[in-house]
Short mmCIF file of C-alpha atoms and ligand atoms in Angstrom, two decimals:
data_model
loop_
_atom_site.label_atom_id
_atom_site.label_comp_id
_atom_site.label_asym_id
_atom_site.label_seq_id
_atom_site.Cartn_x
_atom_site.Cartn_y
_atom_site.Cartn_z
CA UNK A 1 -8.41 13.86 -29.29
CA UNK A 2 -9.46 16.40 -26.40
CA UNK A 3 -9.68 15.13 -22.73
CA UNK A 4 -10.22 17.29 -19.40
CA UNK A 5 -7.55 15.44 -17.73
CA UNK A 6 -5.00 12.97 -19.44
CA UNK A 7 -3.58 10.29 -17.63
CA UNK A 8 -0.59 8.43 -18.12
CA UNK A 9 -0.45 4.89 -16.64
CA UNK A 10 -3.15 2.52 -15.42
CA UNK A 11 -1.42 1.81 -12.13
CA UNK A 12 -3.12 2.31 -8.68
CA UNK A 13 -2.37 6.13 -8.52
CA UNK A 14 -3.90 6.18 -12.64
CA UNK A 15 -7.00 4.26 -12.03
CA UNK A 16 -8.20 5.67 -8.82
CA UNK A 17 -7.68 9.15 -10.15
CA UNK A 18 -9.76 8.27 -12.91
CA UNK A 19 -12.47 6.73 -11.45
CA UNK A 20 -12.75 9.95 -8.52
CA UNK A 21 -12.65 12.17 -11.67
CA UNK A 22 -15.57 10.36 -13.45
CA UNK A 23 -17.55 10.79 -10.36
CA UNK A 24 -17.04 14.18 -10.09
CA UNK A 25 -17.80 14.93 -13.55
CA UNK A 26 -14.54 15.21 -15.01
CA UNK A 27 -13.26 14.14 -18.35
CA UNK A 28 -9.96 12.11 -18.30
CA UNK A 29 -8.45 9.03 -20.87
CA UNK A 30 -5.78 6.65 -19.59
CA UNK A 31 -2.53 6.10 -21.46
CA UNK A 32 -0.99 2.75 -20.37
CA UNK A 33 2.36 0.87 -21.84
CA UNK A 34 1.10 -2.80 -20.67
CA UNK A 35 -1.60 -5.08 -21.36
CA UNK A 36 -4.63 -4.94 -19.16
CA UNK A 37 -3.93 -8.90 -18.79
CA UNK A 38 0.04 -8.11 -17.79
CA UNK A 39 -1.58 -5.28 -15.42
CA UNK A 40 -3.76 -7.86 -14.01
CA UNK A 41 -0.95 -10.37 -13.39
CA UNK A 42 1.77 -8.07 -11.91
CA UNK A 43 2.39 -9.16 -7.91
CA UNK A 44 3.41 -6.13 -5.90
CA UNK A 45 2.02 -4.80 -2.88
CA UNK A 46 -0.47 -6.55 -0.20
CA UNK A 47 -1.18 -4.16 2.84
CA UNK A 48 -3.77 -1.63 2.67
CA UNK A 49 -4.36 1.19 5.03
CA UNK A 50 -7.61 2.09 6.82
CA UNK A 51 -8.04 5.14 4.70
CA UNK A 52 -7.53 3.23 1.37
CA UNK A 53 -10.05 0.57 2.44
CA UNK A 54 -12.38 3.52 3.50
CA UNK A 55 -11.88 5.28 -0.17
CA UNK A 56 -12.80 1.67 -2.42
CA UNK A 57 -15.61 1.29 -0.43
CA UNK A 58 -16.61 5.01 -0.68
CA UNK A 59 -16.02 4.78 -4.54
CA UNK A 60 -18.06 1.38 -4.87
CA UNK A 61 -15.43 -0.69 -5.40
CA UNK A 62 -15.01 -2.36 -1.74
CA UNK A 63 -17.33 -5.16 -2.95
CA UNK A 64 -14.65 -7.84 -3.51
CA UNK A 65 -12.27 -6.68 -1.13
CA UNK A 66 -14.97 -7.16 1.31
CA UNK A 67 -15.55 -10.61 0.83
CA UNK A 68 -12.05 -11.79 -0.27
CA UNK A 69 -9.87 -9.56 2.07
CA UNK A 70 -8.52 -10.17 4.98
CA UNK A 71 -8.86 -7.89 7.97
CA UNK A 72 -6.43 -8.12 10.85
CA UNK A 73 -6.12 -6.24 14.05
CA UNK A 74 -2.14 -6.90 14.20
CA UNK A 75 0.72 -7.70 13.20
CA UNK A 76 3.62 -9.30 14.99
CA UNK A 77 7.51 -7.92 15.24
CA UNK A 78 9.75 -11.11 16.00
CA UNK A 79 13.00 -10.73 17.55
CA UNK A 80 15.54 -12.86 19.42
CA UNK A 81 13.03 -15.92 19.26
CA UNK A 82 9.89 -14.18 20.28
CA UNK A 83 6.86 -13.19 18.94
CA UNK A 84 5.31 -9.67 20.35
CA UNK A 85 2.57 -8.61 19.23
CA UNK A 86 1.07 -4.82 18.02
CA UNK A 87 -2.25 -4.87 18.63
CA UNK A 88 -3.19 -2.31 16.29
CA UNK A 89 -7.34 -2.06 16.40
CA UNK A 90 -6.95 -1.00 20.29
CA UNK A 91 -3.99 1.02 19.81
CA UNK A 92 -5.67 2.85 16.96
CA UNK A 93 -9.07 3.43 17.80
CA UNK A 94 -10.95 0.80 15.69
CA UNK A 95 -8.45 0.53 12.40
CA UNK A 96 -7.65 -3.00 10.45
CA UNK A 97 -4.56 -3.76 8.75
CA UNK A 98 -6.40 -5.26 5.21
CA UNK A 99 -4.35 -7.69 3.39
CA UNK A 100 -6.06 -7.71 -0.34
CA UNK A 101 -2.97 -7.57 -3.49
CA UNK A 102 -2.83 -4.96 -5.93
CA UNK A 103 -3.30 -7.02 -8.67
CA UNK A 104 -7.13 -7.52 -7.07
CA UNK A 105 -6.93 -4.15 -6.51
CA UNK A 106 -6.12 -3.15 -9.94
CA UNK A 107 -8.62 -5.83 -11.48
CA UNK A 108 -11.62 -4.18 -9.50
CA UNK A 109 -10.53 -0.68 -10.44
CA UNK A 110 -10.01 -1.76 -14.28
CA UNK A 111 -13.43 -3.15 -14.48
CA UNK A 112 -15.27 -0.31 -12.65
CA UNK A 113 -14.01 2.16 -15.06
CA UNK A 114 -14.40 0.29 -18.41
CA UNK A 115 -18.13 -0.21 -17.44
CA UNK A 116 -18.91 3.39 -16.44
CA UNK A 117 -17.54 4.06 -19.92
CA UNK A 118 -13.34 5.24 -19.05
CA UNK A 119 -11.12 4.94 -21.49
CA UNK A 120 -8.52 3.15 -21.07
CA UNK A 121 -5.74 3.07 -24.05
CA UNK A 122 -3.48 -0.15 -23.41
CA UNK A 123 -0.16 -1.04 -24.49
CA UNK A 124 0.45 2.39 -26.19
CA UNK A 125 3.97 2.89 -27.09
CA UNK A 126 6.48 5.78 -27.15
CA UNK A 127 4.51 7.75 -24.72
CA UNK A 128 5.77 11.72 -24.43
CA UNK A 129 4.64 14.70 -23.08
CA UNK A 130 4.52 17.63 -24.63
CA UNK A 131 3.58 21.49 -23.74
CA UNK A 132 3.58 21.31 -20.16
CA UNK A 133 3.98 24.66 -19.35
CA UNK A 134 1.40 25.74 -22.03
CA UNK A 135 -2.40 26.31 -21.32
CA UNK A 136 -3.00 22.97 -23.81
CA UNK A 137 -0.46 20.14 -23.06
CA UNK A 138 -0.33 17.34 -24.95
CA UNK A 139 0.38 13.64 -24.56
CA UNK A 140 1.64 11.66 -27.43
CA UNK A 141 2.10 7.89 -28.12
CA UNK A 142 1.46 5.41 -30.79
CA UNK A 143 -0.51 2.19 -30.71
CA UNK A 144 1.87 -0.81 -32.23
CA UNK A 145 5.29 0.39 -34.02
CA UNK A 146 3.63 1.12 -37.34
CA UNK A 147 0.55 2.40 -35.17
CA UNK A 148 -0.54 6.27 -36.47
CA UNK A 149 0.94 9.18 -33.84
CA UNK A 150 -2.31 9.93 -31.78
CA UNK A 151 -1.99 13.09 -29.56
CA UNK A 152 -3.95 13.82 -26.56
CA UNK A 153 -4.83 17.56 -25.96
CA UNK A 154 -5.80 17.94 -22.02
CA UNK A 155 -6.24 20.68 -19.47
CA UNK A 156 -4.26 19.29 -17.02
CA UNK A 157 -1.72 15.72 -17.15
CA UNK A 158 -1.47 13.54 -14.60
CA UNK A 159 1.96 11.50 -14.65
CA UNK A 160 1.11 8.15 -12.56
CA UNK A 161 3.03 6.39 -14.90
CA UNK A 162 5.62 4.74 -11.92
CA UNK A 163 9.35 5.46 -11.01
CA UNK A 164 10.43 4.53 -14.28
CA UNK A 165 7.89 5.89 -16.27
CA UNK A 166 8.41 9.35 -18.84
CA UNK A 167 6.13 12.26 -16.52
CA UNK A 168 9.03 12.52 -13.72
CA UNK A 169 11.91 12.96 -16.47
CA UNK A 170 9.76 15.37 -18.44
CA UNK A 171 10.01 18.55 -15.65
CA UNK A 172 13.67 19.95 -16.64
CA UNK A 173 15.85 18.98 -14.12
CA UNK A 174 16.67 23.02 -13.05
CA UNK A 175 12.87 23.14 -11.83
CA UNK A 176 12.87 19.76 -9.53
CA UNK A 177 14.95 18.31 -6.67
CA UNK A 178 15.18 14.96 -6.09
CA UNK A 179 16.14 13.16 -2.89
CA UNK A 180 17.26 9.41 -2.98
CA UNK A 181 18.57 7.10 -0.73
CA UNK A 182 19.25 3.63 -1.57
CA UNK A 183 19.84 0.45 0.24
CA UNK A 184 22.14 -2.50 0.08
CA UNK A 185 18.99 -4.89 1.12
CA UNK A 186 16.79 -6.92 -1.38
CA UNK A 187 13.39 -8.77 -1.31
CA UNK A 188 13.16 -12.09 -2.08
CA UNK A 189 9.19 -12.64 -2.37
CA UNK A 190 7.71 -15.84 -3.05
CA UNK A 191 3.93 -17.45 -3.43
CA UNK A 192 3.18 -20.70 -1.88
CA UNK A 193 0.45 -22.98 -1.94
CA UNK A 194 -0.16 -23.82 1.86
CA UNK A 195 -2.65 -22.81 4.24
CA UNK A 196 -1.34 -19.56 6.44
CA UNK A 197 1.70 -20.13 9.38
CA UNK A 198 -0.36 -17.34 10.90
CA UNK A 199 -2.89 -15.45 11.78
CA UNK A 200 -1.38 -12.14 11.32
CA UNK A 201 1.87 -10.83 9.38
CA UNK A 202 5.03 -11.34 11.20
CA UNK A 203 7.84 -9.11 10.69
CA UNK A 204 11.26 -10.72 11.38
CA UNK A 205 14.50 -9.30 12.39
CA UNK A 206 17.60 -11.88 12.58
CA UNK A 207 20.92 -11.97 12.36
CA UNK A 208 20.70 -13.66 9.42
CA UNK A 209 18.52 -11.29 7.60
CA UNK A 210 14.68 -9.86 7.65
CA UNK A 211 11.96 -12.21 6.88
CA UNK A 212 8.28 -11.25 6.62
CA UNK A 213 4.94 -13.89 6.59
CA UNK A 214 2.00 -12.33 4.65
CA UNK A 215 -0.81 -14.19 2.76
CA UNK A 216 -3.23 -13.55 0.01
CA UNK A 217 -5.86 -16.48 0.39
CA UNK A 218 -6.28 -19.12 2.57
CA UNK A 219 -4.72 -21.10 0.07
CA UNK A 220 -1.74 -18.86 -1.04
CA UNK A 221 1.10 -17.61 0.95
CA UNK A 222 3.25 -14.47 0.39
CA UNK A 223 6.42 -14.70 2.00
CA UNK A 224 9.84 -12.20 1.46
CA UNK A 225 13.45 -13.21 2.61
CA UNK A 226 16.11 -10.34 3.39
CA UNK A 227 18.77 -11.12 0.35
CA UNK A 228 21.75 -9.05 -1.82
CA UNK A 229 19.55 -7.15 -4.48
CA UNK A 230 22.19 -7.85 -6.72
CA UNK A 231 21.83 -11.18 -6.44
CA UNK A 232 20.19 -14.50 -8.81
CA UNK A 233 17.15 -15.91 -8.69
CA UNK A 234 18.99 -18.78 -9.93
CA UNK A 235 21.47 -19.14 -6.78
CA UNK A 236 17.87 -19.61 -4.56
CA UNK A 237 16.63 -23.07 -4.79
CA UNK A 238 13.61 -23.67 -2.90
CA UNK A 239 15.74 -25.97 -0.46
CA UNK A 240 17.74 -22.86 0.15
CA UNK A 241 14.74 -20.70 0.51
CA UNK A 242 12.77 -22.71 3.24
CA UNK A 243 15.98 -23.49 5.27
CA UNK A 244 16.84 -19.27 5.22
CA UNK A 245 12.84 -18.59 6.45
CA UNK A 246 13.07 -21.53 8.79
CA UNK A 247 16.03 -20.12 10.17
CA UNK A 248 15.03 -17.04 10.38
CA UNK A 249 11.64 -17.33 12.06
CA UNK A 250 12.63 -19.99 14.53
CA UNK A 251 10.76 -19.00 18.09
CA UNK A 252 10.63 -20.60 21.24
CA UNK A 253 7.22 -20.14 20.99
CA UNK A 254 6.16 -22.85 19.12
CA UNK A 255 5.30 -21.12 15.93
CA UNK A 256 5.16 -23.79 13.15
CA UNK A 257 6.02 -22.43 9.41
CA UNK A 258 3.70 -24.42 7.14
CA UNK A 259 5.72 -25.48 3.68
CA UNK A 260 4.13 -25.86 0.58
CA UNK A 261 5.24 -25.61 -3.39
CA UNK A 262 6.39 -22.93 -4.66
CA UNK A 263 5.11 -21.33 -7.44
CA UNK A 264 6.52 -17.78 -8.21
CA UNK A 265 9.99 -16.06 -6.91
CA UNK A 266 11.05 -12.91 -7.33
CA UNK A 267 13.71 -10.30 -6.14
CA UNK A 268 13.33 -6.65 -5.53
CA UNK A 269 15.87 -3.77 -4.40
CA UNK A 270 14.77 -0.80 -2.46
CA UNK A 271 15.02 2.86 -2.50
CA UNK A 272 13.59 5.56 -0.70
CA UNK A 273 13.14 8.60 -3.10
CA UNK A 274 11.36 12.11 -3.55
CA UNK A 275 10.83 14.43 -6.25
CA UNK A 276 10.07 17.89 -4.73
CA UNK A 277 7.75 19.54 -5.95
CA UNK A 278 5.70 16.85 -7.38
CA UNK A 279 4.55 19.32 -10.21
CA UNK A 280 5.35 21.58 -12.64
CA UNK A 281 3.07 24.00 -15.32
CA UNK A 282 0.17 21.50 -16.03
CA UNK A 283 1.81 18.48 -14.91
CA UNK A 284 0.88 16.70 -11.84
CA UNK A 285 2.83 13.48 -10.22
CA UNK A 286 1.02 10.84 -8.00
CA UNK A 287 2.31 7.71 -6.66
CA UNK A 288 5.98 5.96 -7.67
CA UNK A 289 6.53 8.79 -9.92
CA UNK A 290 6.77 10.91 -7.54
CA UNK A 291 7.89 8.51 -4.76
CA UNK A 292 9.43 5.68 -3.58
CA UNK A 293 9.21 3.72 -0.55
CA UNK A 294 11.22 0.63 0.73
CA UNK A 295 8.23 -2.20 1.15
CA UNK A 296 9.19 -2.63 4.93
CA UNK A 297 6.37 -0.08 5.84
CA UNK A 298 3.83 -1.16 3.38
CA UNK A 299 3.17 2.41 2.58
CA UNK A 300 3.91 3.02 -1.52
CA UNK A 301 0.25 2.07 -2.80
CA UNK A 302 -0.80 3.73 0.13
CA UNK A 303 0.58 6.79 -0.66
CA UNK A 304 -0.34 6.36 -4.14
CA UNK A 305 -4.41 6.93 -3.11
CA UNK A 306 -3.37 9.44 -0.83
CA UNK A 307 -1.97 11.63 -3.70
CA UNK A 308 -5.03 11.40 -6.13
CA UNK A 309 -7.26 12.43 -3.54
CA UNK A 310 -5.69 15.82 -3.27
CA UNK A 311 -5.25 16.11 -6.95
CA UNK A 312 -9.22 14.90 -7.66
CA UNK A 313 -9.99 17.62 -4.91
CA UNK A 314 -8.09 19.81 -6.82
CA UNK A 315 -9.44 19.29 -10.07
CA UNK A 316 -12.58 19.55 -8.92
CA UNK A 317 -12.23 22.87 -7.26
CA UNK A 318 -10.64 24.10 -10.16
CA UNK A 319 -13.67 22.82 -12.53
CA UNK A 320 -16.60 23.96 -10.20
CA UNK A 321 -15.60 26.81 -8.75
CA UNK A 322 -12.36 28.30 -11.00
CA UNK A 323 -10.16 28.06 -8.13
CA UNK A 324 -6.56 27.15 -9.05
CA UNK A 325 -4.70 27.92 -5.38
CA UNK A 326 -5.89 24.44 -4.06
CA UNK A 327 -4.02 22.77 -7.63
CA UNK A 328 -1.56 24.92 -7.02
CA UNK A 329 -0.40 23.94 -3.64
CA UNK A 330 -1.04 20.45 -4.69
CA UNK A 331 2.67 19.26 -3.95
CA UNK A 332 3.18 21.27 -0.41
CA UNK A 333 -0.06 19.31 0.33
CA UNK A 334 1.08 15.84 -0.63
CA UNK A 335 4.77 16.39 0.29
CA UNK A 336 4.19 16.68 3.98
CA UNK A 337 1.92 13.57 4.51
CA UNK A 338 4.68 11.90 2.00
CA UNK A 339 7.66 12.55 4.41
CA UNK A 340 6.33 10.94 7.42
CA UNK A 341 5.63 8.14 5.41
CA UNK A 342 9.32 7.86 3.86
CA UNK A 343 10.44 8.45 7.45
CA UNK A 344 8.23 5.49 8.75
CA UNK A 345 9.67 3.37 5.86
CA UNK A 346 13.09 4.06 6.77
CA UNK A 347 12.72 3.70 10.18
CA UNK A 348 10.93 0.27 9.47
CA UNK A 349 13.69 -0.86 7.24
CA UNK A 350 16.70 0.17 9.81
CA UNK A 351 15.69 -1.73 12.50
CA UNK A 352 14.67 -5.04 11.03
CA UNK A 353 17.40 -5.38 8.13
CA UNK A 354 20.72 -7.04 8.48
CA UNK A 355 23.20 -4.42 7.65
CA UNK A 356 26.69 -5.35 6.91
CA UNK A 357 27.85 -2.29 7.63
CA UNK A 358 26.47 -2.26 11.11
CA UNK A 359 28.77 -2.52 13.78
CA UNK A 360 27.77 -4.39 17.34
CA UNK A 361 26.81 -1.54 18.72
CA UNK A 362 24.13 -0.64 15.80
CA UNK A 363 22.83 -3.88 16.15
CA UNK A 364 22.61 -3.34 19.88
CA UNK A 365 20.76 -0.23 19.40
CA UNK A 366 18.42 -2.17 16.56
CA UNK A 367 17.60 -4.60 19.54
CA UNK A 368 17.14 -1.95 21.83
CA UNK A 369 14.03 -0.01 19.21
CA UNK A 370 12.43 -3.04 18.99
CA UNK A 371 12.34 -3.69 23.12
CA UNK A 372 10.75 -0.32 23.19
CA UNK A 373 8.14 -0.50 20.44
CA UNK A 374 7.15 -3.74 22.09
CA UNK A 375 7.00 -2.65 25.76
CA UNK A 376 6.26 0.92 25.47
CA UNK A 377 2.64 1.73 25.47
CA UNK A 378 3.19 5.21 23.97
CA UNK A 379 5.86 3.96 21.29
CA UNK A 380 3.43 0.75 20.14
CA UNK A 381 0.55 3.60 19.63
CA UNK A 382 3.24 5.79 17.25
CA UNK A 383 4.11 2.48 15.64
CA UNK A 384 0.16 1.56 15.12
CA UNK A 385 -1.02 5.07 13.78
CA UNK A 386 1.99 4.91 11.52
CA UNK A 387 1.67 1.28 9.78
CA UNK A 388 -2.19 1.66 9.60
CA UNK A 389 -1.98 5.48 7.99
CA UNK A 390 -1.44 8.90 9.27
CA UNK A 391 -4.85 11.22 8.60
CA UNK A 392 -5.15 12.72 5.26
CA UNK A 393 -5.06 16.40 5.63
CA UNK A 394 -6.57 17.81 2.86
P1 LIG B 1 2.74 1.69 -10.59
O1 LIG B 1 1.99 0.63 -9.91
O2 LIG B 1 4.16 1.46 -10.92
O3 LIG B 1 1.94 1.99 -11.93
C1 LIG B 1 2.50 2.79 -12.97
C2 LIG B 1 1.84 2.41 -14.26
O4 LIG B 1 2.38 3.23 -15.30
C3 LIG B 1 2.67 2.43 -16.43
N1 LIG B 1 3.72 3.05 -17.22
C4 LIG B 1 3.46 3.74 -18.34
N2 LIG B 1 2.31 4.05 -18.96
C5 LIG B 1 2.38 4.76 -20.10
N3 LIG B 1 3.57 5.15 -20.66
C6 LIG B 1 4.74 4.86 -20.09
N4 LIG B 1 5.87 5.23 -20.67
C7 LIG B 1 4.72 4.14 -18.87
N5 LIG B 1 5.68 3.69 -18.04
C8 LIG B 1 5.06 3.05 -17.04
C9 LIG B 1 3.12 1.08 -15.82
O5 LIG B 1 3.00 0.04 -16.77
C10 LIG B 1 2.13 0.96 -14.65
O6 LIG B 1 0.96 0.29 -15.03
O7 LIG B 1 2.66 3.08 -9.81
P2 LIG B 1 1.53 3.74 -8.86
O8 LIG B 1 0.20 3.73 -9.55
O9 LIG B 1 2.10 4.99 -8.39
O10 LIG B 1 1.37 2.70 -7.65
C11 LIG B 1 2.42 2.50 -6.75
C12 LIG B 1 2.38 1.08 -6.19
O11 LIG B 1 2.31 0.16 -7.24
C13 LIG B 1 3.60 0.77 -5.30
O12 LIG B 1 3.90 1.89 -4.51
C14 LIG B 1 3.37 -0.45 -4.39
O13 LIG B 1 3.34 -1.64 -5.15
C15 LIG B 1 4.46 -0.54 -3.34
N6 LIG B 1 4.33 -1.72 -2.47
C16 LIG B 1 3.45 -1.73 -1.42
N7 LIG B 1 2.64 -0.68 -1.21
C17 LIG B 1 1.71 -0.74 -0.21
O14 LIG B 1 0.99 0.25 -0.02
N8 LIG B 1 1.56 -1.84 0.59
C18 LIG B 1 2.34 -2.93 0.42
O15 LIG B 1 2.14 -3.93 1.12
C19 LIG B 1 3.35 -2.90 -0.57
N9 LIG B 1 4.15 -3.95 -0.78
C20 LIG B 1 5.13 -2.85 -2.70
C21 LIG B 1 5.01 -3.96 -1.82
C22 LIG B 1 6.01 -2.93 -3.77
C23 LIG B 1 6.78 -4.06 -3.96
N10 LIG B 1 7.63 -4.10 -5.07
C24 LIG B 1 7.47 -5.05 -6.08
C25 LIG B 1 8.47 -2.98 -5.31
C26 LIG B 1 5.79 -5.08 -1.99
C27 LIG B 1 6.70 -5.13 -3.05
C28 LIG B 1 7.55 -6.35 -3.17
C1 LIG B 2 2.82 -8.22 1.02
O1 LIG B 2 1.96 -8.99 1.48
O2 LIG B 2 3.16 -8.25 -0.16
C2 LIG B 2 3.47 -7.23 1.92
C3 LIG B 2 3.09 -7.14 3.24
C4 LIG B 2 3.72 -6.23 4.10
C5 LIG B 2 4.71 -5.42 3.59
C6 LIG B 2 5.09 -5.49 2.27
C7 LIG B 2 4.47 -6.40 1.43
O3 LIG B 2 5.33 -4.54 4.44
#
């Protein structure tokens, strides 16, 4: 098989480069490990920026998002009891936070592309890449263990296949640098079936630990406790659970967290990393391949749409008008926009996490970031452009 541009992985980062190739003429098959149902069904992120909104809609696949979304012109940081709030529309010009999961996300993006005709191979196994620094790489997998070897000869790969996924692994180590950083925090997120606590998120920062309120619906609730990421589901009942979040987001204020069953619990550890550069021959990385983010900034999918814009852009150039300098520079491009956004992250994650290691004075000086963001005009505007999306700059 022969394809312009051959994906690997049917994430955000795979499907939205897809679908901005197919509109600009260009060629590309998707190569995924999981099921389109297991795709479908997957709960990660919530938050999208501005400029992510502004690219579904601009690719004709805002339809659903505009209906079922939710647009909010804050959030709120709570600290020592009290809610402040970062009114992000006025600090921002005009912007809205949009709360819509990826798994909607990814469900819209799926079905746009298999009806304009994208191929989309699921649950392919033993995916490899081949050739990379050859004018006609290759990707290889199988469909099923007893499944015939297929090969996909491309132009180009695009490796959007995750953090965990074969692309990254595949530049020799001698030709990449990779910067990590990891944390001793975890995420315990869990759905609910209660109407929202809120009308906004609320970011928490207590002794005992980070809590965040999100939603999905008016009907489902997404809300993350600060835990050990080495710890058991099993050792978090859902008495323990609502006592920790009650604890954690109790205000003077009067703000009321609404209970309700819950029906899906998960923990996740965090990591910033980088892979520098982000390419290598024919081989492109977008999205958690390239990078990770800790959730606290709600940047990672984010980024994800911000990569494949550049690459798309680049492809295109280098289709239309034979220029390669645009593809070439494809990671300088990426990488700075990418940095500010693992620095946000960071940042984020610093001040509202418990940290064992933190001594009075750090937790002082935690207190301290958060009295500024809140009561500093200029330092609420750096927070607002930040958590709604730097500019892309192509
Ligand atoms: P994905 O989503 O991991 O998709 C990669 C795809 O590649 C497939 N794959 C393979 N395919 C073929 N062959 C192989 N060998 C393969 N190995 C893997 C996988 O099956 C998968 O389908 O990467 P992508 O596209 O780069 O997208 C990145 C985002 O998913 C991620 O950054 C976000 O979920 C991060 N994130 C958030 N981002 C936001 O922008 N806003 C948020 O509010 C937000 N909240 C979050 C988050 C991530 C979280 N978790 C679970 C880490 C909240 C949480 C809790
Ligand atoms: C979510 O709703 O899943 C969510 C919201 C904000 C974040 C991370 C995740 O920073």
């Amino acid at each position: 098989m022969r394809t312009q541009v051959g994906i690997i992985g049917a994430g955000p980062a795979g499907l939205l480069l897809s679908h901005l190739l197919y509109l600009q003429g260009i060629e590309s098959v998707i190569v995924e490990t999981r099921s389109r149902e297991e795709i479908e069904e997957t709960i990660r992120a919530g938050v999208l920026e501005q400029g992510t909104v502004d690219l579904l809609n601009a690719i004709g696949v805002g339809e659903r998002l505009n209906k079922e979304g939710h647009f909010h012109e804050g959030f709120e940081l709570l600290f020592q009891r009290k809610r402040h709030r970062i009114h992000v529309h006025e600090l921002t010009g005009g912007k809205y936070i949009t709360v819509y999961a990826q798994h909607e996300v990814l469900k819209d993006l799926i079905s746009a592309r298999l009806q304009t005709g994208g191929q989309i191979r699921f649950q392919a196994e033993q995916v490899s890449l081949h050739d990379l620094d050859s004018e006609r790489p290759k990707i290889r997998f199988r469909q099923g263990s007893d499944g015939e070897w297929q090969d996909i000869v491309c132009d180009f790969i695009a490796g959007c296949d995750g953090f965990h996924g074969p692309s990254r692994p595949s530049i020799p180590a001698a030709r990449r640098t990779e910067y990590q950083k990891l944390y001793p925090f975890g995420w315990l997120g869990i759905l609910i079936q209660a109407p929202s606590s809120a009308p906004e998120l609320i970011y928490a920062r207590h002794e005992r630990g980070f809590a965040l309120v999100s939603t999905r619906s008016p009907e489902i609730q997404r809300l993350y406790l600060q835990v050990d990421p080495r710890d058991d589901l099993a050792n978090w009942s859902d008495d323990r659970i609502w006592t920790e979040l009650h604890a954690r987001l109790e205000t003077d204020d009067g703000f009321q967290l609404i209970e309700g069953p819950i029906f899906q619990k998960n923990i996740v550890s965090m990591r910033s990393f980088v892979c520098d550069p982000m390419q290598y021959g024919r081989l492109f990385l977008a999205g958690d391949a390239a990078h990770i983010v800790p959730p606290t900034g709600a940047k990672g999918l984010n980024l994800a749409a911000a990569d494949v814009q550049v690459l798309a852009r680049g492809f295109s150039l280098y289709y239309r008008s034979n220029q390669r300098d645009y593809l070439d520079r494809y990671s300088e491009i990426c990488l700075r926009r990418v940095w500010k956004a693992e620095r946000f992250s960071r940042f984020m994650t610093t001040m509202l996490h418990r940290d064992e290691q933190h001594s009075p004075f750090d937790q002082r000086l935690q207190l301290a970031e958060l009295e500024y963001l809140t009561s500093s005009r200029a330092a609420s505007v750096s927070l607002a452009e930040n958590y709604v999306g730097l500019p892309l700059e192509f």
